[in-house]
Tab-separated table of C-alpha atoms in Angstrom:
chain	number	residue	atom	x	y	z
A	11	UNK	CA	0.000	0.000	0.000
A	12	UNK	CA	1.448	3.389	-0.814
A	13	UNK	CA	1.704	5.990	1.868
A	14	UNK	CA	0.205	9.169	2.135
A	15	UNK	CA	3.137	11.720	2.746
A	16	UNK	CA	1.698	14.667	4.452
A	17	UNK	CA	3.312	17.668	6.050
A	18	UNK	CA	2.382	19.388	9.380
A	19	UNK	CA	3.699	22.788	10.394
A	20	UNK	CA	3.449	24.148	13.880
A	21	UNK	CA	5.754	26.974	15.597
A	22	UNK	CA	7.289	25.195	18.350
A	23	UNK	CA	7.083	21.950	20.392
A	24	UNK	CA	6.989	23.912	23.546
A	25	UNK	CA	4.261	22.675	26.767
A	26	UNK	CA	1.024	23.965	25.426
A	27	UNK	CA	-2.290	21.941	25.053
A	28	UNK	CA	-2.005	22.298	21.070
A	29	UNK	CA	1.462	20.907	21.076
A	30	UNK	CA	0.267	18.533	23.385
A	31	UNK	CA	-2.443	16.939	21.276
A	32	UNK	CA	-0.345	16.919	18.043
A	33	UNK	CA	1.821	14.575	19.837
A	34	UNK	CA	-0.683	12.543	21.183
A	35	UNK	CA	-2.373	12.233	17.578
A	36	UNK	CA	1.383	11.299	16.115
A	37	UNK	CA	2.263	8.445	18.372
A	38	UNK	CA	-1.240	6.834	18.041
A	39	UNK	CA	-0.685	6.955	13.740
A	40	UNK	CA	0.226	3.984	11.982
A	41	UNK	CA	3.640	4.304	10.698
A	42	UNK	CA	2.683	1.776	8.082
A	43	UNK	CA	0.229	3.817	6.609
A	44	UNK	CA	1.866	7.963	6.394
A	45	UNK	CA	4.756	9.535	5.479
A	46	UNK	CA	4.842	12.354	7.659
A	47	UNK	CA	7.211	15.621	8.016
A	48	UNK	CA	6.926	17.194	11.300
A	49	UNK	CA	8.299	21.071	10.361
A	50	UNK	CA	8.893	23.380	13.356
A	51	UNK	CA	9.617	27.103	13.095
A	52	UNK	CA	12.149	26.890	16.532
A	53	UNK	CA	13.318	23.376	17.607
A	54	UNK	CA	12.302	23.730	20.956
A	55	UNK	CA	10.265	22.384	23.497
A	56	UNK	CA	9.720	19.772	25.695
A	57	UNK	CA	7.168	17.301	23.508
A	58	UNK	CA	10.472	17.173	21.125
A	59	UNK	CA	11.460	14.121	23.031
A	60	UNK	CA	8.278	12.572	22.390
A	61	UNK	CA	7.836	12.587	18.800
A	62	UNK	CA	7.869	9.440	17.163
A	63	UNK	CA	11.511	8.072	16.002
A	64	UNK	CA	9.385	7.310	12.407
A	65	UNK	CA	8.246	11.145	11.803
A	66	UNK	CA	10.725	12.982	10.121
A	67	UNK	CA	11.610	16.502	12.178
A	68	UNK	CA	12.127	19.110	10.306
A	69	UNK	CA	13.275	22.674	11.708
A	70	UNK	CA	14.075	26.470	10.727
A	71	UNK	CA	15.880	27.450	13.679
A	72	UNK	CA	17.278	25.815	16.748
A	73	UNK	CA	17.351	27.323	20.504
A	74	UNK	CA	15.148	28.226	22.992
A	75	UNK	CA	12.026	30.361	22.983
A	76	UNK	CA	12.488	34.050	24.156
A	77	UNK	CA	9.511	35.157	25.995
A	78	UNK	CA	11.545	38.302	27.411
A	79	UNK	CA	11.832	41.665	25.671
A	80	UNK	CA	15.848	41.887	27.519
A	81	UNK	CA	17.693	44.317	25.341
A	82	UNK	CA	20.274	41.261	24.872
A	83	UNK	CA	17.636	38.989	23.460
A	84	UNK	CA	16.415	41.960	20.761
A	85	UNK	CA	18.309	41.266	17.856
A	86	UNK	CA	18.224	36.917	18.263
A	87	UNK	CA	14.391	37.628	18.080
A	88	UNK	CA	14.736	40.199	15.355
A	89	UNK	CA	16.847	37.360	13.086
A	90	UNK	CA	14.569	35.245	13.884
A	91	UNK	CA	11.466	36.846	12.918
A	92	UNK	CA	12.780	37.921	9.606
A	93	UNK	CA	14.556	34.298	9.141
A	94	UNK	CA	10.994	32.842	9.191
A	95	UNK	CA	9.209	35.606	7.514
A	96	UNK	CA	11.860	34.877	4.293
A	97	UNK	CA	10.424	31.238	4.052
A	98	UNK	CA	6.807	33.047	3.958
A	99	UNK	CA	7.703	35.481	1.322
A	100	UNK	CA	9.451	32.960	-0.707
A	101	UNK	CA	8.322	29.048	0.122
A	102	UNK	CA	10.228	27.992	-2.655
A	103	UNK	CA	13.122	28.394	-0.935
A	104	UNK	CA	11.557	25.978	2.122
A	105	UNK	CA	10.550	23.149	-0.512
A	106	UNK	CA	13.551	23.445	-2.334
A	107	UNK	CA	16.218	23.426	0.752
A	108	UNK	CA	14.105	22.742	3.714
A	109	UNK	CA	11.931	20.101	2.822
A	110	UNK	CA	14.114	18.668	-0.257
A	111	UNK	CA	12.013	18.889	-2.934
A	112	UNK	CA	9.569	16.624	-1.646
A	113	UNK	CA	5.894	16.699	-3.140
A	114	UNK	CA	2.806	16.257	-0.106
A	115	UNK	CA	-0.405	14.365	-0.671
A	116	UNK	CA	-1.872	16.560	2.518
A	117	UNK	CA	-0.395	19.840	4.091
A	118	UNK	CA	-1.524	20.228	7.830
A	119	UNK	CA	-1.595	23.685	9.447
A	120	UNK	CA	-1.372	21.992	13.371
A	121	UNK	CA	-2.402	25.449	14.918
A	122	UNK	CA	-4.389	28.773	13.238
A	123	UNK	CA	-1.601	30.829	13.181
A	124	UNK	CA	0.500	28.624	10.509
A	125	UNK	CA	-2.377	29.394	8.230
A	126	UNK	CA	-0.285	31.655	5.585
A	127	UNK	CA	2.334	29.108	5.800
A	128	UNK	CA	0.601	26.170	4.809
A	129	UNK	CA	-1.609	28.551	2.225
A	130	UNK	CA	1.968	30.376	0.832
A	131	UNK	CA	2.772	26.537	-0.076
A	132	UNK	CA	4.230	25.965	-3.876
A	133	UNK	CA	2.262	22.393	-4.188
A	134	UNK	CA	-0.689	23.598	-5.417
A	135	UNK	CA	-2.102	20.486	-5.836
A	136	UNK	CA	-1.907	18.939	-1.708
A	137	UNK	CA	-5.009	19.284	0.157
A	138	UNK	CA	-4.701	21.280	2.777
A	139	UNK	CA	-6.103	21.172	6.147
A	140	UNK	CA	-6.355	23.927	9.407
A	141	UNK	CA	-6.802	22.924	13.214
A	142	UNK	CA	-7.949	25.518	14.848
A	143	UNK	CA	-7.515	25.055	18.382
A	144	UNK	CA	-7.983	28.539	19.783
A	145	UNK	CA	-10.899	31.205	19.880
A	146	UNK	CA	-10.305	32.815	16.804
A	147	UNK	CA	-13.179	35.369	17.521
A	148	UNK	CA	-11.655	36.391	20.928
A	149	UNK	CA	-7.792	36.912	19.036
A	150	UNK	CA	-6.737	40.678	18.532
A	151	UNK	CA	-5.718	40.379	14.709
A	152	UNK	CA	-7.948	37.959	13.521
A	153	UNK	CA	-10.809	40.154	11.853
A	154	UNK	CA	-13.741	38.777	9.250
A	155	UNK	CA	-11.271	39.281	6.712
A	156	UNK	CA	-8.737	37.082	8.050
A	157	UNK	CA	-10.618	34.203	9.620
A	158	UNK	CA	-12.299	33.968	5.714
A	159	UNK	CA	-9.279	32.588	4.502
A	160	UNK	CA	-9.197	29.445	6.126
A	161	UNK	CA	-12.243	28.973	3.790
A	162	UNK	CA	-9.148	28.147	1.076
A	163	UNK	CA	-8.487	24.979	3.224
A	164	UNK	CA	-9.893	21.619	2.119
A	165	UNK	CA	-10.594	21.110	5.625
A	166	UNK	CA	-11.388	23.323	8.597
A	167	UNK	CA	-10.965	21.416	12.175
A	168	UNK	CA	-12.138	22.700	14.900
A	169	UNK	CA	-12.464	21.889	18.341
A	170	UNK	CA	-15.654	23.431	19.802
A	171	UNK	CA	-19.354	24.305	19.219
A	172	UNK	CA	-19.065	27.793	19.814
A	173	UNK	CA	-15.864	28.181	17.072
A	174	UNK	CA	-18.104	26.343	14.496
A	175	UNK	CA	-20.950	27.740	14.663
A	176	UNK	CA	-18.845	31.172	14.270
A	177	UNK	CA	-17.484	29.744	10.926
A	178	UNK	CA	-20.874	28.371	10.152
A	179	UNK	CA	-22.062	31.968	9.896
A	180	UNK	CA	-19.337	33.457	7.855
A	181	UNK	CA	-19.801	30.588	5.757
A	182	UNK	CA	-20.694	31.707	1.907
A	183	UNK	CA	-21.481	28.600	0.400
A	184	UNK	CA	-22.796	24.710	1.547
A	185	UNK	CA	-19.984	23.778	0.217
A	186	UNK	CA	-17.540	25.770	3.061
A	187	UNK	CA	-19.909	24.584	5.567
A	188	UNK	CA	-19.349	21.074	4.878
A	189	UNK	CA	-15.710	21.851	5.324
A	190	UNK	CA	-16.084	22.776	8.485
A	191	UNK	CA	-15.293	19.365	10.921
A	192	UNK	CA	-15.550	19.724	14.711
A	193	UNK	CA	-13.395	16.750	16.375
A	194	UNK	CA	-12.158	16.160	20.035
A	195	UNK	CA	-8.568	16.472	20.633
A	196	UNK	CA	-7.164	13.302	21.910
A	197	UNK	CA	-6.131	12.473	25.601
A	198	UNK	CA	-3.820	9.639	26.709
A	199	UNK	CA	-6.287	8.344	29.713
A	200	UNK	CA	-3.738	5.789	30.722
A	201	UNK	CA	-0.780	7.631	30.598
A	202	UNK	CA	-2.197	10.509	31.951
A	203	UNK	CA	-3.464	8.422	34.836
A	204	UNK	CA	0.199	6.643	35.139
A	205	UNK	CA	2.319	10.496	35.207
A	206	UNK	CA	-0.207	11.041	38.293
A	207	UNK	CA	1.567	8.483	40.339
A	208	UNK	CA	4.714	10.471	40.646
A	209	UNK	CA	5.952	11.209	44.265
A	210	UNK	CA	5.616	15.111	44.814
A	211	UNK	CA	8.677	16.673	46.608
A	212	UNK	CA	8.607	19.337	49.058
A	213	UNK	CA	4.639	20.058	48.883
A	214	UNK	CA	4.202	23.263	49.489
A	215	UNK	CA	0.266	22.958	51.222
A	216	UNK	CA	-1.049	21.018	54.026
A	217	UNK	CA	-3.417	18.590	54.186
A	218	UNK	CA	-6.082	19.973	55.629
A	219	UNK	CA	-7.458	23.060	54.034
A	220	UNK	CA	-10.082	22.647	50.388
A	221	UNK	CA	-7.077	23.012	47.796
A	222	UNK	CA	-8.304	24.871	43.906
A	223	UNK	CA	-5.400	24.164	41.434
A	224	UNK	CA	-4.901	25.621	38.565
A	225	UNK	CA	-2.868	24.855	35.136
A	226	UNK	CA	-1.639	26.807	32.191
A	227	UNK	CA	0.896	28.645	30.626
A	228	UNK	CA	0.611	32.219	32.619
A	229	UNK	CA	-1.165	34.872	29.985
A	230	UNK	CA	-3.352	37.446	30.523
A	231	UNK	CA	-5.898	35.542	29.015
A	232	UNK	CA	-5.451	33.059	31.861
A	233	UNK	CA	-7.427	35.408	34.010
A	234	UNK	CA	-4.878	34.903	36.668
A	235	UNK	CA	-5.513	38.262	38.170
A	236	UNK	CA	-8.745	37.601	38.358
A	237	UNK	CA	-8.247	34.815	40.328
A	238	UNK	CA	-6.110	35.693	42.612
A	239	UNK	CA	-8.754	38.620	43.385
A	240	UNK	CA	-11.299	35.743	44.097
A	241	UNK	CA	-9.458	33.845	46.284
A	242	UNK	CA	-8.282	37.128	48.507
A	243	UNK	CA	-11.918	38.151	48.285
A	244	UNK	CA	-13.079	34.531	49.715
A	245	UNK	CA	-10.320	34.227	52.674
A	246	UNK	CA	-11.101	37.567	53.665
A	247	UNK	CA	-14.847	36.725	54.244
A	248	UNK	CA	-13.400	33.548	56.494
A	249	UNK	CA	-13.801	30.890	53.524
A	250	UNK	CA	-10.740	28.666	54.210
A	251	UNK	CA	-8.658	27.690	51.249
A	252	UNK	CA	-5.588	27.121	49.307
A	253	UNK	CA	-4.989	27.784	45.379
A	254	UNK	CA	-2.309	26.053	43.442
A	255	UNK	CA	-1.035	27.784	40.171
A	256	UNK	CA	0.932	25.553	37.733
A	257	UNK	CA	2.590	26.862	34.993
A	258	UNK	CA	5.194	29.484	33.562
A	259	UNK	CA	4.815	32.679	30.777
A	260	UNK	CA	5.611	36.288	30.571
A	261	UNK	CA	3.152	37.022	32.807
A	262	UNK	CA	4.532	35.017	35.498
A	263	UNK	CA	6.377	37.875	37.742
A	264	UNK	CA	3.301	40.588	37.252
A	265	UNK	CA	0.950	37.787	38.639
A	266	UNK	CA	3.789	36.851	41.287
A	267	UNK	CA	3.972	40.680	42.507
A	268	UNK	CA	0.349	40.700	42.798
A	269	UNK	CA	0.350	37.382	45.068
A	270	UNK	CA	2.485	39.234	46.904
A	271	UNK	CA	0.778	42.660	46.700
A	272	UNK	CA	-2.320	40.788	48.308
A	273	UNK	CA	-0.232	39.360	51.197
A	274	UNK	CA	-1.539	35.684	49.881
A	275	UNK	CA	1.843	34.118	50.183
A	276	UNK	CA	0.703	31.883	52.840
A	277	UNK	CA	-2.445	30.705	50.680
A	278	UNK	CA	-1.732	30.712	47.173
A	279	UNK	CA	1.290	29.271	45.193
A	280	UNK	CA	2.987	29.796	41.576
A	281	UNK	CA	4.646	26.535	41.196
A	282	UNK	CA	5.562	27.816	38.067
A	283	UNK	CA	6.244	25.427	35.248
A	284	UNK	CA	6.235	21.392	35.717
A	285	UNK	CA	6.345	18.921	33.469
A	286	UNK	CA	4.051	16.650	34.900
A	287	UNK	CA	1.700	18.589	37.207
A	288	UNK	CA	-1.053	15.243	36.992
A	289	UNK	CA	0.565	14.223	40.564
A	290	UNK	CA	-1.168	17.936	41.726
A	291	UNK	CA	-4.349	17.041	39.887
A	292	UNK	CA	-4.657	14.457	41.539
A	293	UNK	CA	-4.227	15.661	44.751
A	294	UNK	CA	-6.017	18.568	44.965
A	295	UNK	CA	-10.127	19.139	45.269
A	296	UNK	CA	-11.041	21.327	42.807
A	297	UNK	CA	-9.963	22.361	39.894
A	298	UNK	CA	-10.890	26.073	39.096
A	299	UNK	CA	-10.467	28.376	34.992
A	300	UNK	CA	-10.205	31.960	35.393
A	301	UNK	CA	-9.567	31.676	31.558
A	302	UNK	CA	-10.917	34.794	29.536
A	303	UNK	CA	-10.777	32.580	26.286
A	304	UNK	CA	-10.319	29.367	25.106
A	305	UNK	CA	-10.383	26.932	21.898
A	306	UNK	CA	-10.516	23.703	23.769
A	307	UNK	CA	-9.047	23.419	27.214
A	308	UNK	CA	-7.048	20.153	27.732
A	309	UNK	CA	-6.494	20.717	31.157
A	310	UNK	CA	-10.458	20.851	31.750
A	311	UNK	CA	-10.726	16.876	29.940
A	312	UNK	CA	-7.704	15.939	32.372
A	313	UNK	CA	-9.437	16.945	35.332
A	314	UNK	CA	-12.750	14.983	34.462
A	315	UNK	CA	-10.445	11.918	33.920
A	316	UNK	CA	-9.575	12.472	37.859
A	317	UNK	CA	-12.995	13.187	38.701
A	318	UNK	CA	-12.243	16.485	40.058
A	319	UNK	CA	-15.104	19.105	40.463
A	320	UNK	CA	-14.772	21.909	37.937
A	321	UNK	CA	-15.732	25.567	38.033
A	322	UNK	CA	-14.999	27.274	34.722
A	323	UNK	CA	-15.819	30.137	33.065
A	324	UNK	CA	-17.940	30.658	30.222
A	325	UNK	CA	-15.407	30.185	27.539
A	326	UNK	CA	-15.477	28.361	23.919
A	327	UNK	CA	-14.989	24.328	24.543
A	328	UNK	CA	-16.312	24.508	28.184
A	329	UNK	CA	-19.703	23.906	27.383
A	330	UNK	CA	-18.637	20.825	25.179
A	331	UNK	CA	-16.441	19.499	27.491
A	332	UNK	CA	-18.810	19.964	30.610
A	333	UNK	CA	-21.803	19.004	29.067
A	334	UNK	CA	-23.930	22.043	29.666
A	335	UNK	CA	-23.344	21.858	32.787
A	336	UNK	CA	-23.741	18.535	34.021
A	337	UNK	CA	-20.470	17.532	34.644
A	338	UNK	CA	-18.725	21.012	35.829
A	339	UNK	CA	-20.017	24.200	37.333
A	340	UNK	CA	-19.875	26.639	34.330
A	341	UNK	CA	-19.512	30.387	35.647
A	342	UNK	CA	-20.280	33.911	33.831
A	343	UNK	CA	-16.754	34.739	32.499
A	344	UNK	CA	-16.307	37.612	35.214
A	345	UNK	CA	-14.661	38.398	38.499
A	346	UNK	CA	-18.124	38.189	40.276
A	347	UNK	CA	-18.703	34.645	37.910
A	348	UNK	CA	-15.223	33.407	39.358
A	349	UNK	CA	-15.913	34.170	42.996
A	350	UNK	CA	-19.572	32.496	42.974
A	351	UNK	CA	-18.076	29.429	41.478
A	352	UNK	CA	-15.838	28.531	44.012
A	353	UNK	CA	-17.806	29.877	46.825
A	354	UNK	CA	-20.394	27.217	45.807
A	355	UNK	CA	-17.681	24.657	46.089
A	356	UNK	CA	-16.464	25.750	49.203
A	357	UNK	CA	-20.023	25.918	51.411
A	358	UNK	CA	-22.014	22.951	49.432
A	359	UNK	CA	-20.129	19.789	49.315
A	360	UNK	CA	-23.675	18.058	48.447
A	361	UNK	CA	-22.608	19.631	44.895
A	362	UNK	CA	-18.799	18.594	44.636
A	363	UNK	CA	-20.417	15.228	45.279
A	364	UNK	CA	-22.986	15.573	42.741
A	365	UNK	CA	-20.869	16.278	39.917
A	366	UNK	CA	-18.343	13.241	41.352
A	367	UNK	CA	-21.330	11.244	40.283
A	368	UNK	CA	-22.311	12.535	37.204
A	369	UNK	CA	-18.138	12.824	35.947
A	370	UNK	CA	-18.075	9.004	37.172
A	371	UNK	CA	-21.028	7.641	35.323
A	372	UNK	CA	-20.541	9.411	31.972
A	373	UNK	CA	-18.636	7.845	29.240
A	374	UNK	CA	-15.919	10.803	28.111
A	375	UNK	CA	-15.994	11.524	24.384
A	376	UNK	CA	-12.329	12.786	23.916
A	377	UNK	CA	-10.654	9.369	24.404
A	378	UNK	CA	-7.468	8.623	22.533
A	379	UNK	CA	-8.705	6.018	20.332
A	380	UNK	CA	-11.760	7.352	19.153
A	381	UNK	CA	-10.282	11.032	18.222
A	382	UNK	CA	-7.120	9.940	16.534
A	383	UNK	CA	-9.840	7.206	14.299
A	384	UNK	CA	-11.991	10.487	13.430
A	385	UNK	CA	-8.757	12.102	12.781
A	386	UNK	CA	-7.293	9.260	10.949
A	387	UNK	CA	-10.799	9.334	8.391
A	388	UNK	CA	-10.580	12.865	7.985
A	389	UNK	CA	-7.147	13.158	6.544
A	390	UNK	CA	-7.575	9.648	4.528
A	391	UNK	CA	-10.729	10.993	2.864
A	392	UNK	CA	-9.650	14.518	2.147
């Protein structure tokens, strides 16, 4: 049988849910079956490791990412930017010295913003496909006039109700509508469950305090502040507590001051960023997302798979993922939305048992094998 040889472009392999998932996908593929390039802008990242020895990686640059604006770091970014940017203005150059000529049955943007890459690409006649894992109706940038484009794909993946039925309506034509394919990005149950066994060193809560966590890379649209806010809002009016935050950004030392600012050192925690933060899953009692926007939240299917209450805001994917409701406690996406969450969480535990039950009884739709078959059809019948 011959092989389909497809590309897939995405910027980095660093620890975000989007790089997360595209790794998941590739090690569930049959490497009997594709031929598949794996082309990062910066080879970087800590899902590098875990790429399949059969997928050939591909890179533009090598180093680490610069999330800093240090006077030191301007002009590595600056070569950078305009190293990638020749590629874009002249993909010729990529297929001819990059990618060696080769010619792809199926191009795969892995994230929205390696649209103009895959769509600058000399093989006119690939079929192309976008996964759009992100809001791209909450994204400064990303106007009518640029979210129309992806209507040049073959295929338009996306990962939520609320982001197709926002393509639905700038839909022209049955024809883009039908392109249009929402799927569920795929989560390792087992292995997730197996990374939660790991010993945790040096805790930093005790036992016997209701414990939120938190996990993602620290943005503003995180809603970090927000929560932090909350939580000094709730231990001020005597509601006992502890809040875990997992994960690292350029925000990290403007949410950090605040922390501080609030005098919640005692209460709340930055780990800051951890490879494997299931073990504090796990552990903790709630799991609470400040988010201000979305695509689909990964962390949000990992905490069902440990049956941990949810509060959430009212954010694309959430509704999906929580079922309306019945699984998680879905909050306006506010300050005021944040704080009644957890309050309810804190002063009814006939709830956090409620949606225990519910969580325990319902068969999860996002499970490995079943996303990476849709997958699997989509790109075989493209």
């Amino acid at each position: 049988m011959k092989k389909k040889k497809i590309l897939i472009r995405i910027g980095s392999l660093r620890h975000g849910g989007a790089e997360k998932v595209l790794v998941n996908f590739l090690k569930n593929l049959p490497p009997d079956k594709y031929e598949i390039d794996l082309l990062v802008n910066l080879y970087s990242g800590m899902y590098l490791k875990e790429v399949p020895f059969w997928i050939n990686l591909r890179y533009l640059i090598k180093g680490e990412m610069i999330t800093t604006n240090r006077p030191k770091d301007i002009p590595i970014k600056a070569f950078r930017v305009l190293y990638e940017k020749m590629f874009l203005w002249f993909p010729f150059l990529l297929y001819r010295f990059i990618l060696k000529n080769k010619k792809y049955d199926v191009e795969i943007a892995a994230i929205h913003a390696m649209y103009k890459e895959i769509l600058s690409s000399p093989q006119k006649n690939s079929k192309k496909i976008i996964w759009v894992h992100n809001d791209i109706f909450s994204i400064k940038g990303y106007t009518t006039k640029v979210i129309r484009e992806f209507f040049r794909f073959d295929r338009i993946l996306v990962i939520s109700n609320k982001i197709r039925d926002g393509m639905y309506e700038l839909a022209d034509s049955d024809d883009e509508k039908a392109a249009i394919i929402k799927i569920f990005n795929p989560i390792d149950r087992e292995d997730t469950l197996r990374k939660s066994d790991a010993e945790i060193q040096d805790y930093p809560f005790t036992e016997n305090l209701p414990t939120f966590v938190s996990i993602g890379t620290v943005f503003p649209q995180k809603g970090y502040d927000r929560l932090l806010n909350v939580h000094k809002k709730l231990i001020d009016e005597g509601l006992k507590h502890q809040l875990l935050i997992i994960g690292d950004g350029y925000d990290f030392n403007t949410i950090q001051n605040q922390l501080n600012k609030l005098g919640l050192q005692e209460t709340a925690k930055m780990l800051g960023f951890t490879s494997n933060p299931y073990p504090y899953l796990k552990r903790a009692d709630f799991y609470v997302m400040s988010s201000r926007y979305e695509g689909f939240p990964t962390v949000i299917a990992e905490a069902l798979i440990f049956n941990k209450p949810i509060s959430a805001t009212d954010i694309s994917g959430i509704r999906d993922l929580l079922q309306d409701g019945r699984l998680g406690n879905i909050t306006p996406n506010s300050e005021e939305g944040i704080y009644e969450g957890m309050k309810k969480f804190l002063t009814d535990k006939d709830l956090t048992e409620e949606y225990k039950k519910e969580i325990a009884q319902t068969e999860l739709p996002f499970v490995l094998e079943k996303s990476v078959e849709h997958l699997q059809k989509i790109i075989d019948e493209v």
